[in-house]
Tab-separated table of C-alpha atoms in Angstrom:
chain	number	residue	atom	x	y	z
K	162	UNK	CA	31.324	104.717	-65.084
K	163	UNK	CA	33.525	105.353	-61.997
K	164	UNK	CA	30.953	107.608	-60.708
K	165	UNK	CA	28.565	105.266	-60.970
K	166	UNK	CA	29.918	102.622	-59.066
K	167	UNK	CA	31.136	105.351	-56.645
K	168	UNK	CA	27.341	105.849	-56.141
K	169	UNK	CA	26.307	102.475	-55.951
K	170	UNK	CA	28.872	102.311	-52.987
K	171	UNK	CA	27.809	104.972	-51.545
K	172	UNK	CA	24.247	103.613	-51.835
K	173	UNK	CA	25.249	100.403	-50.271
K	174	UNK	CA	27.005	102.314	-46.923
K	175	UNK	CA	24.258	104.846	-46.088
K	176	UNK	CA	21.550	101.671	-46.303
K	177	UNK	CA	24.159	99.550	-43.965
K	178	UNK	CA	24.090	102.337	-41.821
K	179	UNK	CA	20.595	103.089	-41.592
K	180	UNK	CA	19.872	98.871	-41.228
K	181	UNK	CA	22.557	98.892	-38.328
K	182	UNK	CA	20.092	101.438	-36.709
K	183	UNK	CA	16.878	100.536	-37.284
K	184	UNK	CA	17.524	96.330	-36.796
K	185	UNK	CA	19.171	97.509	-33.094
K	186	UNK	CA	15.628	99.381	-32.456
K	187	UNK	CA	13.668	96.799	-33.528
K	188	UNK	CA	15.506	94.396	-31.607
K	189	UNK	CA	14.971	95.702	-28.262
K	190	UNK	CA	11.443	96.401	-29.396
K	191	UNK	CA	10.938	92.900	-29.909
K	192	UNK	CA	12.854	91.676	-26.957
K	193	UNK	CA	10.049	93.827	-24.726
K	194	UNK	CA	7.540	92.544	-26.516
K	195	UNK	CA	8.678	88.804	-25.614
K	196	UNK	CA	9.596	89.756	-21.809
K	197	UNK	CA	6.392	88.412	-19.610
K	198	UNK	CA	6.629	90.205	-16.169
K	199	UNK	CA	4.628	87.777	-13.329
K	200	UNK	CA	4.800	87.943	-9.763
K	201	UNK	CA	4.254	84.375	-8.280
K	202	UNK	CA	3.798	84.908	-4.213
K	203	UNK	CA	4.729	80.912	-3.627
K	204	UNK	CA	6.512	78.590	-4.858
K	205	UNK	CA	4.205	76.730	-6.962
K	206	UNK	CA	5.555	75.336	-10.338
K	207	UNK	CA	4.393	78.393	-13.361
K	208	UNK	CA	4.285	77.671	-17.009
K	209	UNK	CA	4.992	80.644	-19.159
K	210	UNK	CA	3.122	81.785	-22.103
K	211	UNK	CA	4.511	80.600	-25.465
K	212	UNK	CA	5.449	83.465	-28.203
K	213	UNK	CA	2.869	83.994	-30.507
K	214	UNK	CA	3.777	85.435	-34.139
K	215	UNK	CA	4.361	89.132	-34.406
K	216	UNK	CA	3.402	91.973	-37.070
K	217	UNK	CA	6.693	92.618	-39.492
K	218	UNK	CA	8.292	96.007	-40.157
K	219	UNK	CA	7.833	97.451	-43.825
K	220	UNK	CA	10.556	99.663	-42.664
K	221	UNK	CA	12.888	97.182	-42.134
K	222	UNK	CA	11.860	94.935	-44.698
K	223	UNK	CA	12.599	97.922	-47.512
K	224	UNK	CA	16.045	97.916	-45.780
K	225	UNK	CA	16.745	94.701	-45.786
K	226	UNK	CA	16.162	94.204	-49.192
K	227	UNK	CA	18.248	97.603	-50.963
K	228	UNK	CA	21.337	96.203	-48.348
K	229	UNK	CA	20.543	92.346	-49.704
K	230	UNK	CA	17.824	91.660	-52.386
K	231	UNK	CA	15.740	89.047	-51.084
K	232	UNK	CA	16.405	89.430	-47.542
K	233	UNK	CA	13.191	91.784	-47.158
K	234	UNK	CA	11.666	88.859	-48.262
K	235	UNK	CA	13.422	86.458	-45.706
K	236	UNK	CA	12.386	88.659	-42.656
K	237	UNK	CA	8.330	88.653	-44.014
K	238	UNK	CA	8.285	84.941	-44.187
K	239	UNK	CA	8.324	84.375	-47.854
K	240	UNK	CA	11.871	83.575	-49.642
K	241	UNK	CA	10.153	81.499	-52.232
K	242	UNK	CA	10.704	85.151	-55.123
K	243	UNK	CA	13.457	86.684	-52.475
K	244	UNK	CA	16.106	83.546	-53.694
K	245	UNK	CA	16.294	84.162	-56.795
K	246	UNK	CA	16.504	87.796	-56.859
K	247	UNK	CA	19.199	86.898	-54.352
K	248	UNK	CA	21.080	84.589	-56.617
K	249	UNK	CA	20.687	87.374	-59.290
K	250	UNK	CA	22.604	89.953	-57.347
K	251	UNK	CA	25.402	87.568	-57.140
K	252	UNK	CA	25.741	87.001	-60.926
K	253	UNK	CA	25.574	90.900	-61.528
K	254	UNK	CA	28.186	92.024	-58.980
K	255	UNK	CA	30.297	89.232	-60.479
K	256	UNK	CA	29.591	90.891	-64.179
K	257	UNK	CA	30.203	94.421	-62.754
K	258	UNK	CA	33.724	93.294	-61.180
K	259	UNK	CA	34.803	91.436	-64.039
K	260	UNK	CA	33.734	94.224	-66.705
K	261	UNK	CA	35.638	96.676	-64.486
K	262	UNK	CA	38.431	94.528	-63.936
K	263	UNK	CA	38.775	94.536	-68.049
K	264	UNK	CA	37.973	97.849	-68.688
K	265	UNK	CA	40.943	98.649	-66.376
K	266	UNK	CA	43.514	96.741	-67.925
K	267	UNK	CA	42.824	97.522	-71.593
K	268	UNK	CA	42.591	101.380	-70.346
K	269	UNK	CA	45.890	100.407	-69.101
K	270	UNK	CA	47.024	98.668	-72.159
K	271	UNK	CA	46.108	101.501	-74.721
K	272	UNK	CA	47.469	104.514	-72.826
K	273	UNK	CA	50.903	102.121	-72.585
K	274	UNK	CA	50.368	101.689	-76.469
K	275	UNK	CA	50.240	105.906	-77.088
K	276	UNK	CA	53.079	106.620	-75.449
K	277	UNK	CA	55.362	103.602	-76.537
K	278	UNK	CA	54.203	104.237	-79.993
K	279	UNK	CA	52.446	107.497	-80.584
K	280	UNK	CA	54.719	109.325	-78.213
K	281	UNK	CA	51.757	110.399	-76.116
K	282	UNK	CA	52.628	112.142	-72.463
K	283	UNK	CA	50.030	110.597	-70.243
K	284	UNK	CA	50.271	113.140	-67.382
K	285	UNK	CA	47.118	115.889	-67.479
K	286	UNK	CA	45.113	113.926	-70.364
K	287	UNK	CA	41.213	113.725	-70.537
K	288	UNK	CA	39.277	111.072	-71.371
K	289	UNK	CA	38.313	113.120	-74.708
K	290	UNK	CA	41.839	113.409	-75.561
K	291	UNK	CA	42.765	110.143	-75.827
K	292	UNK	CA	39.541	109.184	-77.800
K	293	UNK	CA	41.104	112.012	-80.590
K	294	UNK	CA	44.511	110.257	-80.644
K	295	UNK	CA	42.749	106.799	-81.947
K	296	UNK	CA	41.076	108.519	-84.884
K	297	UNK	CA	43.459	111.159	-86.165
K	298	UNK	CA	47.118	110.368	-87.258
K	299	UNK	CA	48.756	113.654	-85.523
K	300	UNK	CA	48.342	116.817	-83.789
K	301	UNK	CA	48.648	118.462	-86.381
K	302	UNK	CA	46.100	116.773	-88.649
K	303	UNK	CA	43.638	117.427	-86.112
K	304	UNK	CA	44.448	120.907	-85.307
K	305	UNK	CA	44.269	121.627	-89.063
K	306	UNK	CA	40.396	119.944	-89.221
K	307	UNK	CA	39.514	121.997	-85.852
K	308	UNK	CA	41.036	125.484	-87.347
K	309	UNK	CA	38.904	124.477	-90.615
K	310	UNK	CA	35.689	124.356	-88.633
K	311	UNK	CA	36.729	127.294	-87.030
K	312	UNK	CA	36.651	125.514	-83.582
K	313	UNK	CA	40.212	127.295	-82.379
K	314	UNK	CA	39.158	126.144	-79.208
K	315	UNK	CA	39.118	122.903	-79.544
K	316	UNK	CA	42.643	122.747	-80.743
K	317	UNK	CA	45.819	121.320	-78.408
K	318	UNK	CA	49.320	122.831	-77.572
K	319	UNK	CA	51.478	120.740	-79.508
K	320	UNK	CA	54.192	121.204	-76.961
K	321	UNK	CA	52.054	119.244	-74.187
K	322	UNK	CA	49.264	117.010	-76.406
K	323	UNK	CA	51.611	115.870	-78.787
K	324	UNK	CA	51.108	112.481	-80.496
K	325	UNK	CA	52.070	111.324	-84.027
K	326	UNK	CA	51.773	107.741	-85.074
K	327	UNK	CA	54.276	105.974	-87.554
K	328	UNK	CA	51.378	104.231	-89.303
K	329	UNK	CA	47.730	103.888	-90.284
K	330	UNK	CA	48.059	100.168	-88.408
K	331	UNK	CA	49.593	101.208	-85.397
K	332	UNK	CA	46.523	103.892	-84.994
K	333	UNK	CA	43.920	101.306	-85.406
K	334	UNK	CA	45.606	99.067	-83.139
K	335	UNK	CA	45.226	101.732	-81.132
K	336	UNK	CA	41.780	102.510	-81.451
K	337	UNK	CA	41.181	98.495	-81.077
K	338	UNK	CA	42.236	98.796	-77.826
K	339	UNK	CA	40.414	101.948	-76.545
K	340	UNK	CA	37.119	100.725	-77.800
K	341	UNK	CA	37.441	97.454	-76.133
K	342	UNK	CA	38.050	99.326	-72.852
K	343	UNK	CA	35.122	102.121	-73.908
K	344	UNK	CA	32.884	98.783	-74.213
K	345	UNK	CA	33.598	97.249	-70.935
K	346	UNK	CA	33.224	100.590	-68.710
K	347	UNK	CA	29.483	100.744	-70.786
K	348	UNK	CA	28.988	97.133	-69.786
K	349	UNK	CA	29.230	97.844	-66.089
K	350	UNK	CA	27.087	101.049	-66.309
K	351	UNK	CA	24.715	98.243	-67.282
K	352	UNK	CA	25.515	96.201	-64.264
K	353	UNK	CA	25.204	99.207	-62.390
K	354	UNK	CA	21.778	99.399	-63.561
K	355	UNK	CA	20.855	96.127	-63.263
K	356	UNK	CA	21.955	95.983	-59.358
K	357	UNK	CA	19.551	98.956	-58.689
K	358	UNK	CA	16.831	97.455	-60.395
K	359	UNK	CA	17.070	94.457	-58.459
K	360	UNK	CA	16.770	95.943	-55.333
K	361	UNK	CA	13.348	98.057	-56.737
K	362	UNK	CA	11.755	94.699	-57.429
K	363	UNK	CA	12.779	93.316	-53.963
K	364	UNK	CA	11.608	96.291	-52.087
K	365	UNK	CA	8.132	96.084	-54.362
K	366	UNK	CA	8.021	91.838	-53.559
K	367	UNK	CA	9.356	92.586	-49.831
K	368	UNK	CA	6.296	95.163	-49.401
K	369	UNK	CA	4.247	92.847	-50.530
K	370	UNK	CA	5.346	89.832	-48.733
K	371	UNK	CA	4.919	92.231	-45.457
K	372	UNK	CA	1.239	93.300	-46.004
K	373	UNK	CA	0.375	90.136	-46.869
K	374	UNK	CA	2.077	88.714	-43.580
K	375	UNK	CA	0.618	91.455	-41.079
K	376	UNK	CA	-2.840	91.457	-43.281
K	377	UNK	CA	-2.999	87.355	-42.412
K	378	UNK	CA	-1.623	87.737	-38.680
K	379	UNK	CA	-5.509	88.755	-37.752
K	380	UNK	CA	-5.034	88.036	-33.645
K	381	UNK	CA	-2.407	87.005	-31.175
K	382	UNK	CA	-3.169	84.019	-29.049
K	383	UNK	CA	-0.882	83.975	-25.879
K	384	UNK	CA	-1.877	81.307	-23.150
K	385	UNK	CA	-0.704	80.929	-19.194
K	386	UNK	CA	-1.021	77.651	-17.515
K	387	UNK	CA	-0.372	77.875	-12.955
K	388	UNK	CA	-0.678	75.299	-10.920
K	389	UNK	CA	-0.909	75.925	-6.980
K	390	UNK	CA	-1.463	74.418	-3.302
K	391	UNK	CA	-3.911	76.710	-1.531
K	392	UNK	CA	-3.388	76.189	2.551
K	393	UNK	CA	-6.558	76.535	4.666
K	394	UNK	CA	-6.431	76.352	8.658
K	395	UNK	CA	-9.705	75.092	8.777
K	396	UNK	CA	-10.068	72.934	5.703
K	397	UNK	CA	-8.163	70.320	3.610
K	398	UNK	CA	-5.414	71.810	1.371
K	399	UNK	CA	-6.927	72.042	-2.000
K	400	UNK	CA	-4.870	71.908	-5.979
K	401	UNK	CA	-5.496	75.025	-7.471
K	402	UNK	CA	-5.405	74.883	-11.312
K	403	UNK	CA	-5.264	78.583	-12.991
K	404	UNK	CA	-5.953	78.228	-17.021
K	405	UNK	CA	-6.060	81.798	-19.132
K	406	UNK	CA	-6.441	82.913	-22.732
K	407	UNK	CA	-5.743	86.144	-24.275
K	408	UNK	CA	-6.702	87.126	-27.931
């Protein structure tokens, strides 16, 4: 389970990363693309062109969405899917923490419980051998089960995996407590799950959303508008009126 989230995390950095890098490219890309260059020799008032809708990134959109489900979405232009599956990756980090969170603390509370009342020495113990001490009474009872399936190797060193409890109760107790832990750690593999799922269907949606976007956005229209004095020794100074379209 630990590895898991461990992954997730890992997941989560290498995407920032890459998002960090690829939002500053396309940044300055689209800060050229909105710089208009235009030499004016007078002083005659200039109207600039406005900024006409530009072709989205797949790229960035993929990225956008495993860092933040729905924000692929967001950047194409289309949140009206993106909000929920937004909303969704709320409630399942919230599940994941909480499950975690419990798991923890009843891991906590049954490994407290072994060596308070099963006189279990919690330094160098698996995960295996503390799912043995909640369904045999002793060492020695297991030991004696191992050495009659002829599985010597699967037997413990009294001296170091000792436990022994008092009563049938105080092992199920015991074994109450372990499961309920064993049960949340499954639950967040789950949310796990779930949170990487999410981000595959907002990637797919985001992809989408983009093609459709770029598929629509057919022609740029960009329009300049100068107005001018022209001097002329001989004749009458004349308004000069400059209209241009570019598709």
């Amino acid at each position: 389970m630990k590895k898991a989230v461990g992954l997730l995390a890992v997941i989560f950095v290498l995407t920032n990363s890459m998002f960090a890098q690829a939002n500053s490219v396309s940044s300055i890309n689209e800060l050229k693309s909105r710089i208009v260059i235009e030499n004016v020799e007078d002083n005659s008032p200039n109207l600039m062109p406005v900024t006409s809708n530009e072709k989205k990134s797949t790229a960035l959109a993929i990225m956008y969405s495993l860092l933040l489900p729905g924000m692929g979405e967001l950047y194409a232009g289309d949140y009206t899917i993106g909000k929920y599956l937004t909303a969704a990756d709320g409630v399942f980090w919230g599940v994941l923490i909480g499950f975690e969170t419990y798991g923890q603390r009843q891991e906590d509370n049954y490994k407290a419980f072994a060596q308070s009342n099963g006189g279990v020495t919690l330094d160098g113990k698996d995960e295996d051998f503390f799912a043995r001490v909640g369904s045999y009474m002793s060492v020695d009872e297991y030991n004696t089960v191992q050495e009659l399936n002829r599985e010597y190797s699967k037997s413990y060193n009294v001296d170091t995996h000792y436990w022994g409890w008092e009563s049938n109760d105080k092992r199920k107790e015991y074994r109450n407590l372990w499961t309920s832990s064993e049960q949340a750690y499954n639950n967040v593999r789950f949310a796990v799950g779930a949170l990487i799922l999410n981000r595959i269907v907002s990637v797919i949606n985001a992809v989408r959303v983009v093609n459709k976007h770029n598929k629509n956005l057919s022609q740029e229209l960009g329009w300049n508008l100068n107005f001018g004095v022209e001097n002329n020794p001989t004749l009458p100074s004349t308004l000069k009126v400059n209209f241009s379209t570019q598709f």
